[in-house]
Coordinates of C-alpha atoms and ligand atoms in Angstrom, one line a residue:
Chain A
M1 CA -17.8 82.9 -138.5
D2 CA -15.5 80.2 -139.6
I3 CA -12.5 80.1 -137.3
N4 CA -10.1 80.3 -140.3
L5 CA -11.8 83.4 -141.5
Q6 CA -11.7 84.9 -138.1
I7 CA -8.0 84.4 -137.9
K8 CA -7.5 85.8 -141.3
S9 CA -9.4 88.9 -140.5
L10 CA -7.6 89.4 -137.2
L11 CA -4.3 89.2 -139.1
S12 CA -5.3 91.6 -141.7
E13 CA -6.5 94.0 -139.1
A14 CA -3.1 93.7 -137.3
E15 CA -1.3 94.3 -140.5
L16 CA -3.2 97.5 -141.2
Y17 CA -2.7 98.9 -137.8
R18 CA 1.0 98.1 -138.1
S19 CA 1.2 99.9 -141.4
Q20 CA -0.5 103.0 -139.9
G21 CA 1.9 103.1 -137.0
L22 CA -0.7 101.9 -134.4
F23 CA 1.7 99.5 -132.9
S24 CA -0.1 98.6 -129.7
E25 CA -3.4 98.0 -131.5
A26 CA -1.5 95.8 -134.0
K27 CA 0.1 93.8 -131.2
D28 CA -3.3 93.2 -129.5
K29 CA -4.7 91.7 -132.7
Y30 CA -1.6 89.5 -133.3
H31 CA -1.9 88.2 -129.7
A32 CA -5.6 87.5 -130.3
A33 CA -4.9 85.7 -133.5
S34 CA -2.2 83.6 -131.9
A35 CA -4.4 82.6 -129.0
M36 CA -7.0 81.5 -131.5
I37 CA -4.5 79.4 -133.4
H38 CA -3.3 77.7 -130.3
K39 CA -6.8 76.4 -129.7
I40 CA -7.1 74.7 -133.0
D41 CA -5.8 71.1 -132.7
R42 CA -5.4 70.1 -136.3
L43 CA -3.9 72.9 -138.2
K44 CA -1.4 72.1 -140.9
N45 CA 1.3 74.7 -140.5
K46 CA 0.4 75.7 -136.9
D47 CA 4.0 76.0 -135.7
S48 CA 5.3 78.0 -138.5
L49 CA 2.3 80.3 -138.3
L50 CA 2.8 80.9 -134.6
K51 CA 6.4 81.5 -135.2
A52 CA 5.7 84.1 -137.9
I53 CA 3.3 85.9 -135.6
S54 CA 5.6 86.0 -132.7
G55 CA 8.3 87.5 -135.0
K56 CA 5.8 90.2 -136.0
I57 CA 5.1 90.9 -132.4
Q58 CA 8.8 91.2 -131.6
S59 CA 9.4 93.6 -134.4
L60 CA 6.5 95.7 -133.2
E61 CA 8.0 95.8 -129.8
E62 CA 11.3 97.1 -131.2
K63 CA 9.5 99.7 -133.2
T64 CA 7.5 100.8 -130.2
A65 CA 10.7 101.2 -128.2
K66 CA 12.2 103.3 -131.0
V67 CA 9.2 105.6 -131.1
E68 CA 9.1 106.0 -127.4
T69 CA 12.8 106.8 -127.0
G70 CA 12.8 109.0 -130.0
P71 CA 14.5 112.3 -129.4
G72 CA 12.5 114.9 -127.5
S73 CA 13.7 117.8 -129.5
P74 CA 16.5 117.2 -132.0
E75 CA 18.6 120.1 -133.3
L76 CA 16.9 121.3 -136.5
S77 CA 18.5 122.6 -139.7
K78 CA 19.1 126.4 -139.9
K79 CA 16.1 126.6 -142.2
G80 CA 13.8 124.8 -139.8
Q81 CA 15.0 127.1 -137.0
N82 CA 14.4 130.2 -139.1
L83 CA 10.9 129.0 -139.9
I84 CA 10.2 128.6 -136.2
K85 CA 11.5 132.1 -135.6
S86 CA 9.3 133.7 -138.2
L87 CA 6.2 131.7 -137.3
F88 CA 6.3 132.0 -133.6
G89 CA 7.8 135.3 -132.8
E90 CA 7.3 138.9 -133.9
N91 CA 10.3 140.7 -132.4
D92 CA 13.9 139.5 -131.8
M93 CA 13.2 138.6 -128.2
Q94 CA 10.1 136.5 -129.0
Q95 CA 12.0 134.8 -131.8
A96 CA 14.8 133.8 -129.6
V97 CA 12.4 132.5 -126.9
A98 CA 10.5 130.5 -129.6
L99 CA 13.7 128.8 -130.5
A100 CA 14.2 127.8 -126.9
K101 CA 10.6 126.6 -126.5
F102 CA 11.1 124.2 -129.4
G103 CA 14.3 122.9 -127.8
Q104 CA 16.7 124.8 -130.1
F105 CA 18.8 125.9 -127.2
E106 CA 22.2 126.4 -128.8
R107 CA 20.9 128.8 -131.4
A108 CA 18.7 130.4 -128.8
I109 CA 21.7 131.2 -126.7
V110 CA 23.6 132.7 -129.6
E111 CA 20.6 135.0 -130.4
L112 CA 19.9 135.9 -126.8
T113 CA 23.6 136.7 -126.2
A114 CA 23.3 139.2 -129.0
L115 CA 20.3 140.7 -127.3
L116 CA 22.3 141.4 -124.1
K117 CA 23.7 144.4 -125.9
D118 CA 20.2 145.9 -126.0
D119 CA 19.3 147.7 -122.8
V120 CA 15.6 147.0 -123.3
Y121 CA 16.1 143.3 -123.7
R122 CA 19.1 142.7 -121.4
V123 CA 17.4 141.3 -118.3
D124 CA 15.0 139.1 -120.2
A125 CA 17.7 137.8 -122.4
G126 CA 19.8 137.1 -119.3
K127 CA 17.1 135.1 -117.6
N128 CA 16.4 133.1 -120.8
I129 CA 20.1 132.3 -121.3
I130 CA 20.1 130.9 -117.7
R131 CA 17.0 128.9 -118.6
C132 CA 18.6 127.5 -121.7
K133 CA 21.8 126.6 -119.9
M134 CA 19.9 124.7 -117.3
A135 CA 18.0 122.9 -120.1
I136 CA 21.0 121.8 -122.2
A137 CA 23.9 121.7 -119.8
S138 CA 23.5 121.8 -116.0
V139 CA 22.7 124.0 -113.1
D140 CA 26.5 124.5 -112.7
D141 CA 26.7 126.1 -116.1
A142 CA 24.0 128.4 -115.2
I143 CA 25.8 129.4 -112.0
D144 CA 29.0 129.9 -113.9
Q145 CA 27.2 132.1 -116.3
Y146 CA 25.9 134.2 -113.4
N147 CA 29.3 134.5 -111.8
Q148 CA 30.7 135.6 -115.1
W149 CA 28.2 138.4 -115.4
Y150 CA 28.7 139.2 -111.8
S151 CA 32.4 139.9 -112.3
G152 CA 31.8 141.7 -115.6
D153 CA 30.2 145.1 -116.0
L154 CA 27.6 144.4 -118.6
F155 CA 24.6 144.4 -116.2
T156 CA 23.7 147.2 -113.9
V157 CA 23.4 146.2 -110.2
S158 CA 19.6 146.2 -110.3
Q159 CA 19.5 144.2 -113.6
L160 CA 21.9 141.6 -112.1
E161 CA 19.9 141.5 -109.0
T162 CA 16.8 140.6 -111.0
I163 CA 18.7 137.7 -112.5
R164 CA 19.9 136.6 -109.1
T165 CA 16.4 136.7 -107.7
Y166 CA 15.3 134.6 -110.6
L167 CA 18.0 132.0 -110.3
Q168 CA 18.5 131.7 -106.6
P169 CA 15.0 130.2 -105.8
I170 CA 15.6 127.7 -108.5
L171 CA 18.8 126.6 -106.9
D172 CA 17.1 126.5 -103.5
K173 CA 14.3 124.5 -104.8
K174 CA 16.7 121.9 -106.2
G175 CA 18.3 121.7 -102.8
I176 CA 21.6 123.1 -104.2
D177 CA 23.3 124.9 -101.4
K178 CA 25.2 127.6 -103.4
P179 CA 24.3 131.1 -102.4
L180 CA 24.9 133.4 -105.4
P181 CA 26.9 136.5 -104.7
V182 CA 24.5 139.5 -104.3
P183 CA 25.3 142.4 -106.5
V184 CA 25.8 145.6 -104.5
N185 CA 26.7 149.0 -105.8
E186 CA 30.2 150.3 -105.1
R187 CA 29.0 153.1 -102.9
A188 CA 27.4 150.7 -100.5
E189 CA 30.4 148.5 -100.6
L190 CA 32.7 151.4 -99.7
N191 CA 30.4 152.4 -96.9
A192 CA 30.4 148.9 -95.6
T193 CA 34.1 148.6 -95.5
A194 CA 34.6 152.1 -94.1
D195 CA 32.2 151.4 -91.3
S196 CA 33.1 148.1 -90.0
G197 CA 30.8 148.6 -87.1
G198 CA 28.3 146.4 -89.0
I199 CA 25.8 149.1 -90.1
E200 CA 23.4 147.7 -92.5
F201 CA 23.9 149.1 -96.0
S202 CA 21.1 149.6 -98.4
M203 CA 20.7 146.8 -100.9
P204 CA 18.7 147.0 -104.1
E205 CA 15.1 146.3 -103.4
P206 CA 14.5 142.8 -104.7
E207 CA 11.7 143.0 -107.1
E208 CA 8.5 141.4 -106.0
E209 CA 8.3 138.0 -107.5
I210 CA 6.1 138.2 -110.5
L211 CA 5.8 135.6 -113.2
D212 CA 7.0 136.2 -116.7
I213 CA 3.9 137.1 -118.6
S214 CA 4.0 136.2 -122.3
S215 CA 0.6 137.6 -123.3
I216 CA -2.5 139.0 -121.9
G217 CA -6.2 139.0 -122.8
I218 CA -8.1 142.3 -122.2
T219 CA -11.8 142.1 -121.8
F220 CA -13.2 145.5 -122.6
T221 CA -15.8 146.6 -120.1
S222 CA -16.9 149.7 -122.0
G223 CA -16.6 151.5 -125.3
S224 CA -17.0 150.1 -128.7
Q225 CA -15.3 146.8 -127.9
K226 CA -17.4 146.2 -124.8
G227 CA -17.6 142.6 -123.8
K228 CA -14.9 141.5 -126.2
M229 CA -11.7 139.8 -125.2
V230 CA -8.6 140.7 -127.2
E231 CA -5.2 139.0 -126.8
F232 CA -2.0 140.9 -127.0
D233 CA 1.6 139.7 -126.8
V234 CA 3.7 141.2 -124.1
N235 CA 6.8 142.6 -125.8
F236 CA 8.7 143.6 -122.7
Q237 CA 8.2 143.1 -119.0
S238 CA 9.9 144.6 -116.1
G239 CA 8.4 143.5 -112.8
K240 CA 4.8 144.7 -112.8
M241 CA 5.2 146.9 -115.9
L242 CA 4.2 145.4 -119.2
S243 CA 4.8 146.9 -122.5
L244 CA 2.8 145.9 -125.5
I245 CA 3.5 147.0 -129.1
I246 CA 0.3 147.3 -130.9
S247 CA 0.4 147.5 -134.7
K248 CA -1.1 150.6 -136.2
N249 CA -3.4 148.4 -138.0
D250 CA -5.0 147.3 -134.8
K251 CA -5.4 150.9 -133.7
G252 CA -9.2 150.4 -133.6
L253 CA -8.8 147.9 -130.7
I254 CA -7.2 150.4 -128.4
D255 CA -8.9 153.6 -129.5
D256 CA -11.0 153.7 -126.4
L257 CA -8.1 153.4 -124.0
K258 CA -6.3 156.3 -122.5
D259 CA -3.7 157.0 -119.8
G260 CA -4.9 156.2 -116.3
D261 CA -7.7 153.9 -117.4
E262 CA -8.3 150.9 -115.2
L263 CA -8.6 147.5 -117.0
E264 CA -10.6 145.4 -114.7
E265 CA -10.7 142.2 -116.5
I266 CA -7.3 140.9 -117.7
Q267 CA -6.3 137.4 -118.2
F268 CA -2.5 136.9 -117.8
Y269 CA -0.8 134.1 -119.6
S270 CA 2.6 132.9 -118.4
P271 CA 4.4 129.8 -119.5
I272 CA 3.5 128.1 -116.2
A273 CA 0.2 129.5 -115.1
M274 CA -2.8 131.6 -116.0
F275 CA -4.4 134.1 -113.8
K276 CA -6.8 137.0 -113.8
G277 CA -6.1 140.4 -112.6
M278 CA -6.3 144.1 -113.1
A279 CA -4.0 146.8 -114.5
V280 CA -3.9 150.4 -115.1
I281 CA -2.7 152.1 -118.3
A282 CA 0.5 153.9 -117.5
S283 CA 0.9 155.3 -120.9
K284 CA -0.2 155.0 -124.5
T285 CA 2.1 156.5 -127.0
Q286 CA 2.6 156.3 -130.8
I287 CA 6.0 155.3 -131.9
K288 CA 7.5 158.2 -133.8
T289 CA 10.5 156.7 -135.5
G290 CA 12.1 153.4 -136.5
P291 CA 10.7 150.3 -138.0
K292 CA 7.7 150.4 -135.8
Q293 CA 6.8 153.9 -136.6
G294 CA 3.2 154.5 -136.3
D295 CA 2.6 151.5 -134.1
F296 CA 1.5 152.0 -130.5
C297 CA 3.3 151.3 -127.3
L298 CA 1.0 150.5 -124.4
D299 CA 2.5 150.4 -121.0
L300 CA 0.4 148.7 -118.3
K301 CA 1.0 148.4 -114.6
I302 CA -0.4 145.3 -113.0
T303 CA -2.4 146.5 -110.0
S304 CA -3.7 143.2 -108.7
T305 CA -3.5 139.5 -109.6
Chain B
M1 CA -4.8 135.7 -133.4
A2 CA -5.5 136.7 -136.9
I3 CA -3.4 139.5 -138.3
F4 CA -5.3 142.3 -139.9
N5 CA -4.1 145.0 -142.1
L6 CA -7.3 146.8 -142.9
K7 CA -5.7 149.5 -144.8
K8 CA -4.1 147.1 -147.3
R9 CA -7.2 144.9 -146.8
E10 CA -5.3 141.8 -145.8
I11 CA -6.2 139.2 -143.3
E12 CA -3.9 136.3 -142.3
C13 CA -5.5 133.6 -140.2
K14 CA -4.3 130.4 -138.6
I15 CA -6.0 127.0 -138.9
V16 CA -4.8 124.1 -136.8
Y17 CA -5.5 120.4 -137.5
Y18 CA -5.8 118.7 -134.2
G19 CA -6.5 115.1 -133.3
P20 CA -5.1 111.9 -131.8
G21 CA -1.8 110.4 -133.0
R22 CA -1.9 108.7 -136.4
C23 CA -5.4 110.0 -137.2
G24 CA -4.4 111.6 -140.5
K25 CA -3.7 115.2 -139.8
T26 CA -0.4 115.3 -141.8
T27 CA -2.1 113.3 -144.6
N28 CA -4.8 116.0 -144.9
L29 CA -2.2 118.7 -145.4
E30 CA -0.3 116.6 -147.8
Y31 CA -3.4 116.2 -149.9
I32 CA -4.1 119.9 -149.8
F33 CA -0.5 120.7 -150.8
K34 CA -0.8 118.3 -153.8
S35 CA -4.3 119.2 -155.0
Y36 CA -4.7 123.0 -154.4
K37 CA -1.7 124.2 -156.3
K38 CA -3.3 127.4 -157.2
Q39 CA -4.0 128.4 -153.6
V40 CA -0.8 127.0 -152.0
T41 CA 1.7 129.9 -151.7
G42 CA 4.8 128.1 -150.4
E43 CA 6.4 124.9 -149.5
M44 CA 4.9 122.5 -147.0
V45 CA 7.3 122.1 -144.1
S46 CA 7.1 119.0 -141.8
I47 CA 9.2 118.5 -138.8
N48 CA 9.0 114.8 -138.1
T49 CA 10.4 112.2 -135.8
E50 CA 10.7 108.4 -135.8
G51 CA 8.2 106.7 -138.1
D52 CA 7.0 109.8 -139.8
R53 CA 5.2 111.0 -136.7
T54 CA 4.9 114.8 -136.4
L55 CA 7.4 116.1 -133.9
F56 CA 6.7 119.9 -133.9
F57 CA 4.2 120.7 -136.6
D58 CA 3.5 120.7 -140.3
F59 CA 3.1 124.1 -141.9
L60 CA 1.4 125.0 -145.2
P61 CA 0.8 128.6 -146.3
M62 CA -2.2 129.3 -148.6
G63 CA -3.8 132.3 -150.2
L64 CA -7.5 132.4 -150.9
G65 CA -7.4 135.5 -153.1
K66 CA -9.9 138.2 -152.5
I67 CA -13.1 137.8 -150.5
K68 CA -15.3 140.9 -150.1
D69 CA -12.4 142.9 -151.4
C70 CA -10.0 141.6 -148.7
D71 CA -7.0 139.5 -149.4
I72 CA -7.2 136.4 -147.3
R73 CA -4.1 134.4 -146.4
V74 CA -4.2 131.3 -144.4
Q75 CA -1.6 129.3 -142.5
L76 CA -2.4 125.7 -142.0
Y77 CA -0.7 123.8 -139.1
T78 CA -0.9 120.3 -137.7
V79 CA 0.0 119.4 -134.1
P80 CA 1.8 116.3 -133.1
G81 CA -0.8 113.8 -131.9
Q82 CA 1.4 111.6 -129.7
I83 CA 0.4 112.1 -126.0
K84 CA 3.9 113.0 -124.9
Y85 CA 4.2 116.2 -127.1
S86 CA 1.6 118.0 -125.1
S87 CA 3.6 121.2 -124.6
T88 CA 4.3 121.4 -128.3
R89 CA 0.6 121.1 -129.1
K90 CA -0.1 123.9 -126.8
L91 CA 2.6 126.1 -128.4
V92 CA 1.3 125.4 -131.9
L93 CA -2.3 126.2 -130.8
R94 CA -1.4 129.7 -129.8
G95 CA -3.3 132.4 -131.6
V96 CA -5.4 129.9 -133.5
D97 CA -8.4 131.2 -135.4
G98 CA -10.1 127.9 -136.5
I99 CA -9.7 124.2 -135.9
V100 CA -10.2 121.0 -137.8
F101 CA -10.5 118.1 -135.4
V102 CA -9.6 115.0 -137.3
A103 CA -11.2 111.9 -135.7
D104 CA -10.0 108.4 -136.4
S105 CA -12.9 106.2 -137.5
L106 CA -11.0 103.0 -136.5
E107 CA -13.0 101.3 -133.7
V108 CA -9.7 100.7 -131.8
R109 CA -9.1 104.4 -131.6
R110 CA -12.4 105.4 -130.1
Q111 CA -11.0 106.3 -126.7
K112 CA -8.1 108.2 -128.2
N113 CA -10.4 110.5 -130.1
M114 CA -12.2 111.5 -127.0
I115 CA -9.0 112.0 -125.0
S116 CA -7.7 114.3 -127.7
L117 CA -10.8 116.3 -127.9
K118 CA -10.7 116.8 -124.2
D119 CA -7.0 117.8 -124.5
L120 CA -8.0 120.4 -127.1
Q121 CA -10.6 121.8 -124.7
T122 CA -8.0 122.1 -121.9
N123 CA -5.4 123.7 -124.1
L124 CA -7.9 126.2 -125.5
K125 CA -9.0 127.1 -122.1
E126 CA -5.4 127.9 -121.1
Y127 CA -5.5 130.5 -123.8
G128 CA -8.8 131.8 -122.5
K129 CA -10.8 130.3 -125.4
S130 CA -13.8 128.1 -125.3
I131 CA -14.2 125.0 -127.4
F132 CA -17.8 126.0 -127.8
K133 CA -17.0 129.3 -129.3
I134 CA -14.0 128.8 -131.4
P135 CA -14.6 128.0 -135.1
L136 CA -14.4 124.2 -135.2
V137 CA -15.3 121.4 -137.7
I138 CA -14.9 117.7 -137.3
Q139 CA -13.7 115.2 -139.9
H140 CA -14.4 111.5 -139.5
N141 CA -11.3 110.2 -141.3
K142 CA -10.3 106.8 -142.8
R143 CA -13.8 106.0 -144.0
D144 CA -12.2 104.2 -146.9
L145 CA -11.2 101.3 -144.6
A146 CA -14.8 100.1 -144.4
D147 CA -14.3 98.5 -147.8
E148 CA -11.4 96.5 -146.5
G149 CA -13.4 95.0 -143.7
I150 CA -11.6 96.8 -140.9
P151 CA -13.9 97.6 -138.0
L152 CA -14.9 101.2 -138.1
M153 CA -17.3 103.2 -135.9
T154 CA -20.5 104.3 -137.5
I155 CA -20.8 108.1 -138.1
E156 CA -23.7 108.1 -135.7
Q157 CA -21.5 106.7 -133.0
M158 CA -18.7 109.1 -133.6
E159 CA -21.2 112.0 -133.6
R160 CA -22.5 110.8 -130.3
D161 CA -19.0 110.5 -128.8
L162 CA -17.6 113.8 -130.1
N163 CA -20.2 116.1 -131.4
R164 CA -23.3 115.6 -129.1
Q165 CA -22.7 118.8 -127.3
L166 CA -20.5 120.7 -129.7
K167 CA -22.9 120.4 -132.7
V168 CA -20.3 121.6 -135.1
P169 CA -20.2 120.8 -138.9
S170 CA -18.8 117.4 -139.5
F171 CA -17.7 115.5 -142.6
P172 CA -16.7 111.9 -143.4
G173 CA -13.4 111.8 -145.1
S174 CA -10.5 109.8 -146.4
A175 CA -7.3 111.8 -146.3
V176 CA -5.3 109.2 -148.3
K177 CA -7.8 109.2 -151.1
G178 CA -8.6 112.9 -150.7
T179 CA -12.3 112.6 -150.2
G180 CA -13.8 115.1 -147.8
V181 CA -10.5 117.0 -147.4
G182 CA -11.5 120.0 -149.4
V183 CA -15.0 120.3 -147.9
T184 CA -13.7 120.0 -144.4
L185 CA -11.1 122.8 -145.0
K186 CA -13.7 125.0 -146.7
A187 CA -16.2 124.6 -143.9
C188 CA -13.5 125.5 -141.4
L189 CA -12.5 128.5 -143.3
M190 CA -16.1 129.6 -143.6
E191 CA -16.7 129.3 -139.9
T192 CA -13.4 131.1 -139.2
L193 CA -14.1 134.0 -141.6
K194 CA -17.6 134.4 -140.2
S195 CA -16.3 134.5 -136.7
L196 CA -13.6 137.1 -137.6
Q197 CA -16.3 139.1 -139.3
R198 CA -18.5 139.1 -136.2
E199 CA -15.5 140.2 -134.2
F200 CA -13.8 142.6 -136.5
K201 CA -16.3 143.5 -139.2
W202 CA -13.6 143.3 -141.9
A203 CA -16.0 142.9 -144.8
K204 CA -17.8 146.1 -145.2
Ligands
GTP1 N1 -6.6 104.1 -145.0 C1 -6.4 105.3 -144.6 N2 -5.2 105.6 -144.0 C2 -5.0 106.9 -143.6 C3 -5.9 107.9 -143.8 N3 -5.4 109.1 -143.3 C4 -4.2 108.7 -142.8 N4 -3.9 107.4 -143.0 C5 -2.7 106.7 -142.6 O1 -2.6 106.8 -141.2 C6 -1.2 107.0 -140.9 C7 -1.0 108.2 -140.1 O2 -1.2 109.3 -140.8 P1 -0.6 110.8 -140.5 O3 -1.3 111.8 -141.5 O4 0.8 110.7 -140.4 O5 -1.2 111.0 -139.1 P2 -1.0 112.2 -138.1 O6 -2.3 112.5 -137.5 O7 -0.3 113.3 -138.7 O8 -0.1 111.5 -137.0 P3 0.9 112.3 -135.9 O9 1.8 113.2 -136.6 O10 1.6 111.1 -135.2 O11 0.0 112.9 -134.9 C8 -0.5 106.9 -142.2 O12 0.0 105.6 -142.4 C9 -1.5 107.3 -143.2 O13 -1.2 106.8 -144.5 C10 -7.2 107.6 -144.5 O14 -8.1 108.4 -144.7 N5 -7.3 106.3 -144.8
MG2 MG1 1.4 114.3 -138.3

């Protein structure tokens, strides 16, 4: 091909890639064109051509930098946030967590704080508030928050202990040497001071470390659904107990399940890992009142992972 | 996962447009939004960042009316293609029922297509799903650029790169011009509804 035509086609390619936001591809073509121009001895406007191309390359570099340093997760409008809530969460807790997952931490904290009032959600809301604080502010903010809860009376001792056993390993891992005060119940405290001989007092059993599980996939090994895997969201978790709310419309999926059944093939999904395990059905009940009336609550106890 | 309300005979399913950055996912949705007014049931929402790149997702709700006496509603999503938004891609993929993989026909994007398809496979796997089993169609996008002398891969080459093992339905397309956009979506919906039928027997 005629060298002039080659240069022309390289330049038009570069221009197209630029217009489509393919900056590094555009730059490559401009460099190739410029190398070719350099090699031609007698070209009328060689210098001005080369200058124009290097200007284009420069502007591409600026654009690339802008894209690369673009905000990771900007604060969205309230409308955008509401959309995220409705698209990515079914209950209040999931909606608040969805906000956090999309980096809308401020609003997530507001909603999670409201959920602290609810006994069912309190611990999970607390943990997620800690998570959000670490994401937007600092570990110190998270520690302050814990201490504030520690001196208040919103949480029961065992609830607060769950939060402590969540936060402390994070601090340890970051090499932050700040032991969080361990919640103890007043009785134990009294005993301890009365008996200064140094008798060990009972502490709440720290819950065995189990990951937060966001959803599970159950593969049915018998019954009408045999061989199928069905995914369910976990609505609430406390240690090894998982509660799933299953819509009455999906009743067919769980018809074959009854209390005490072993589920041998479960896939657990958590935000940081996936693993297989087994669980037993602790209870299956139909919700009698409230907005979820008619839906089913399925409690599972994880037996092995 | 699709939401069923068999008593009211309603199904809502989720279709995700996946593919490398700048391949034309958002453009597909924009064209659908403009051209299928009767089926579109709400606003298209785009959450963008610098240079019109998708940051979180695009979202477009549609209603297909009744099929086999069942009211079918569809939510279309796109993922952000930029490599760095990997965790958002995974988030958006959650509960997906069908996928349109938009491949970029530009020769310079060959590698990126393959990386993105692999990324799709990995993300599906993390949700316990197999790329071989999920309803999937491929669109070879930007075919219009052949007329402008821009180097494109041949369809044969793209099929070899991306569809040799998958063997899923695939279509040439030009999202800016609108060619192939409708057939791609229709094929994906067909595959998805077929698969939901196998699984849940909604159409009696
Ligand atoms: N010529 C041509 N250009 C296209 C076509 N489809 C998309 N484009 C252009 O390619 C660029 C990127 O398109 P988008 O739809 O934003 O791509 P995307 O896949 O959503 O990109 P990300 O959000 O960054 O992942 C835009 O400049 C579009 O105009 C097509 O079929 N033909
Ligand atoms: Mg996009």
